[in-house]
Short mmCIF file of C-alpha atoms in Angstrom, two decimals:
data_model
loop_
_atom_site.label_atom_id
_atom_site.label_comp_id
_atom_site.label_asym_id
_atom_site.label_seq_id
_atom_site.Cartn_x
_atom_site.Cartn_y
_atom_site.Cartn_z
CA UNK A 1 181.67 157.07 -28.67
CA UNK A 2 184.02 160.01 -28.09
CA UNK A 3 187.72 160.04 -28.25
CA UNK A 4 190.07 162.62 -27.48
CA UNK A 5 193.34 161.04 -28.60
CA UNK A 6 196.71 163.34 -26.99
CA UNK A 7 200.04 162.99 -28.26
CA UNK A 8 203.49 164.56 -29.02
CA UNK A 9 204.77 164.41 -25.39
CA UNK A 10 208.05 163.61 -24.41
CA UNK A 11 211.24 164.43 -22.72
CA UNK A 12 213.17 167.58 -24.12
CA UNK A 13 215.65 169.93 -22.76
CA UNK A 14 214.61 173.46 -21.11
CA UNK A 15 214.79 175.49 -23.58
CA UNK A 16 213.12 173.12 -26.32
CA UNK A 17 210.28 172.70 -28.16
CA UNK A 18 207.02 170.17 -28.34
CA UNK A 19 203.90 170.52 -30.13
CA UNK A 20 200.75 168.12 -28.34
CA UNK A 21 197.74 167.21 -30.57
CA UNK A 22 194.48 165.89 -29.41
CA UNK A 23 192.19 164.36 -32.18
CA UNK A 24 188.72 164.59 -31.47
CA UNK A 25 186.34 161.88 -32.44
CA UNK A 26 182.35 161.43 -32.28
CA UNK A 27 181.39 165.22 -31.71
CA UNK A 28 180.36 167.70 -33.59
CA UNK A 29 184.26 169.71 -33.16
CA UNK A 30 183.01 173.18 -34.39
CA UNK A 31 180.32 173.52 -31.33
CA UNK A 32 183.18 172.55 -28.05
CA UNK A 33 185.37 174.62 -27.13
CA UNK A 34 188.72 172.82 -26.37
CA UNK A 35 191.29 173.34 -23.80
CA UNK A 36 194.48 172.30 -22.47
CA UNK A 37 195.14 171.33 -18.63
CA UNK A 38 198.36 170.06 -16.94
CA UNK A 39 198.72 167.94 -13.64
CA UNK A 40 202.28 167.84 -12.32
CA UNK A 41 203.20 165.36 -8.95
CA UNK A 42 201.13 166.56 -6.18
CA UNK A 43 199.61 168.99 -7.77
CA UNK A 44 196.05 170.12 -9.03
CA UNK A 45 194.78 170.13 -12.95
CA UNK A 46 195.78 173.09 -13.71
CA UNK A 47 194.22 175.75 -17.10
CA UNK A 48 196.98 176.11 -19.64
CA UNK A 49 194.98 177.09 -22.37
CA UNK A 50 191.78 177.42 -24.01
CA UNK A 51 190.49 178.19 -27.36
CA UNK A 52 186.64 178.54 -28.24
CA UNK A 53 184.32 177.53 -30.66
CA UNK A 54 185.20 180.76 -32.66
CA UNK A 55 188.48 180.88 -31.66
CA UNK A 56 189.33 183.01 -28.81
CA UNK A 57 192.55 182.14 -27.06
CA UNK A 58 193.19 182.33 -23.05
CA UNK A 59 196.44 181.43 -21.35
CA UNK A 60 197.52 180.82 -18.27
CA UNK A 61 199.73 183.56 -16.92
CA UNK A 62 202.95 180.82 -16.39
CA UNK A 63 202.69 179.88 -20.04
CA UNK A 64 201.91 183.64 -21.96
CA UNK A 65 204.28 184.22 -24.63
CA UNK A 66 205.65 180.80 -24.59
CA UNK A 67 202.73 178.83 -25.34
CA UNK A 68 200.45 178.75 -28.41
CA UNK A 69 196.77 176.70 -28.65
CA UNK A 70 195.08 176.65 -31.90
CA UNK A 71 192.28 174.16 -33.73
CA UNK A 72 192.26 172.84 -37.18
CA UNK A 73 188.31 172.07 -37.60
CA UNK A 74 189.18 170.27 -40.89
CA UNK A 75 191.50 167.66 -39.13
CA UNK A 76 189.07 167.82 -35.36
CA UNK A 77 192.51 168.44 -34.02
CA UNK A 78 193.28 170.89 -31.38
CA UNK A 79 197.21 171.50 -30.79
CA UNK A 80 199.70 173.09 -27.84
CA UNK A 81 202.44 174.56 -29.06
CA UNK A 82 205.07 174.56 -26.35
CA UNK A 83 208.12 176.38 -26.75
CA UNK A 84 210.95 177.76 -24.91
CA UNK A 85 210.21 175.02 -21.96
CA UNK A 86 210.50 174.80 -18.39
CA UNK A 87 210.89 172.20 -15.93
CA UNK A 88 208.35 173.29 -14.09
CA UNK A 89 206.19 172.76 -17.37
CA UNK A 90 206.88 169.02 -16.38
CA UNK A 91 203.37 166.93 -16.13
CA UNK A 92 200.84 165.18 -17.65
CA UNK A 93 198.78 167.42 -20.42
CA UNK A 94 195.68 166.59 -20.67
CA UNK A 95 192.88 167.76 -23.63
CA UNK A 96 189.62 168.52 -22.36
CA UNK A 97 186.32 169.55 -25.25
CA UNK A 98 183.20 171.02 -23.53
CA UNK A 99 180.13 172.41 -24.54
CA UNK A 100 177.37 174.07 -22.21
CA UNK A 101 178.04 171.65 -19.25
CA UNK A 102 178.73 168.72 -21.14
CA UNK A 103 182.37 167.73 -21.35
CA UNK A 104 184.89 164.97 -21.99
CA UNK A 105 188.79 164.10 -21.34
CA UNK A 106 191.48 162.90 -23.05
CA UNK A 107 193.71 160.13 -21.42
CA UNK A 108 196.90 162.56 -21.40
CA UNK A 109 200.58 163.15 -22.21
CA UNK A 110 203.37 162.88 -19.78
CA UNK A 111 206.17 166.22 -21.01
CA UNK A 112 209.03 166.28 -19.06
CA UNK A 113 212.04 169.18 -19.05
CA UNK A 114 215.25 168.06 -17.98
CA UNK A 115 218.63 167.69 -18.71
#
């Protein structure tokens, strides 16, 4: 059965910091690529991030500089670094693994920026 397991959201002030984590569970981690998606209110799932199975990083363009994805293949872990937040980073983050055309979602986790 897989898992993808999200956490480390929250509410923090713009300006602030979180990191997310998604643990993996029942794939092999090393062969998916693993990304990071956001869905605000009314919105579409939108790309934040991606890293590969050899670990090539793409961001989206709202979240260069600010945002760092990276994957510990000892821990099947994949984590979003957020910093220097906006509220328009406000959503629900969702973790996403694919290989090839086979793919799988985590359940996500709600970050909100406010004062």
């Amino acid at each position: 059965q897989v898992q993808l397991v999200e956490s480390g959201g929250g509410l923090v002030q713009p300006g602030g910091s979180l990191r997310l984590s998604c643990a993996a569970s029942g794939i092999i981690f090393s062969r998916y690529a693993m990304s990071w998606y956001r869905q605000a209110p009314g919105n579409q799932r939108e790309l934040v991030a991606a890293i590969s199975s050899g670990g090539s990083t793409n961001y989206a363009d709202s979240v260069k500089g600010r945002f760092t994805i990276s994957r510990d293949s000892a821990k099947n872990t994949v984590y979003l670094q957020m910093n220097s937040l906006k509220p328009e980073d406000t959503a629900v983050y969702y973790c996403k693994a694919q290989a090839a055309t086979l793919y799988y979602w985590g359940q996500g986790t709600q970050v909100t920026v406010s004062d």
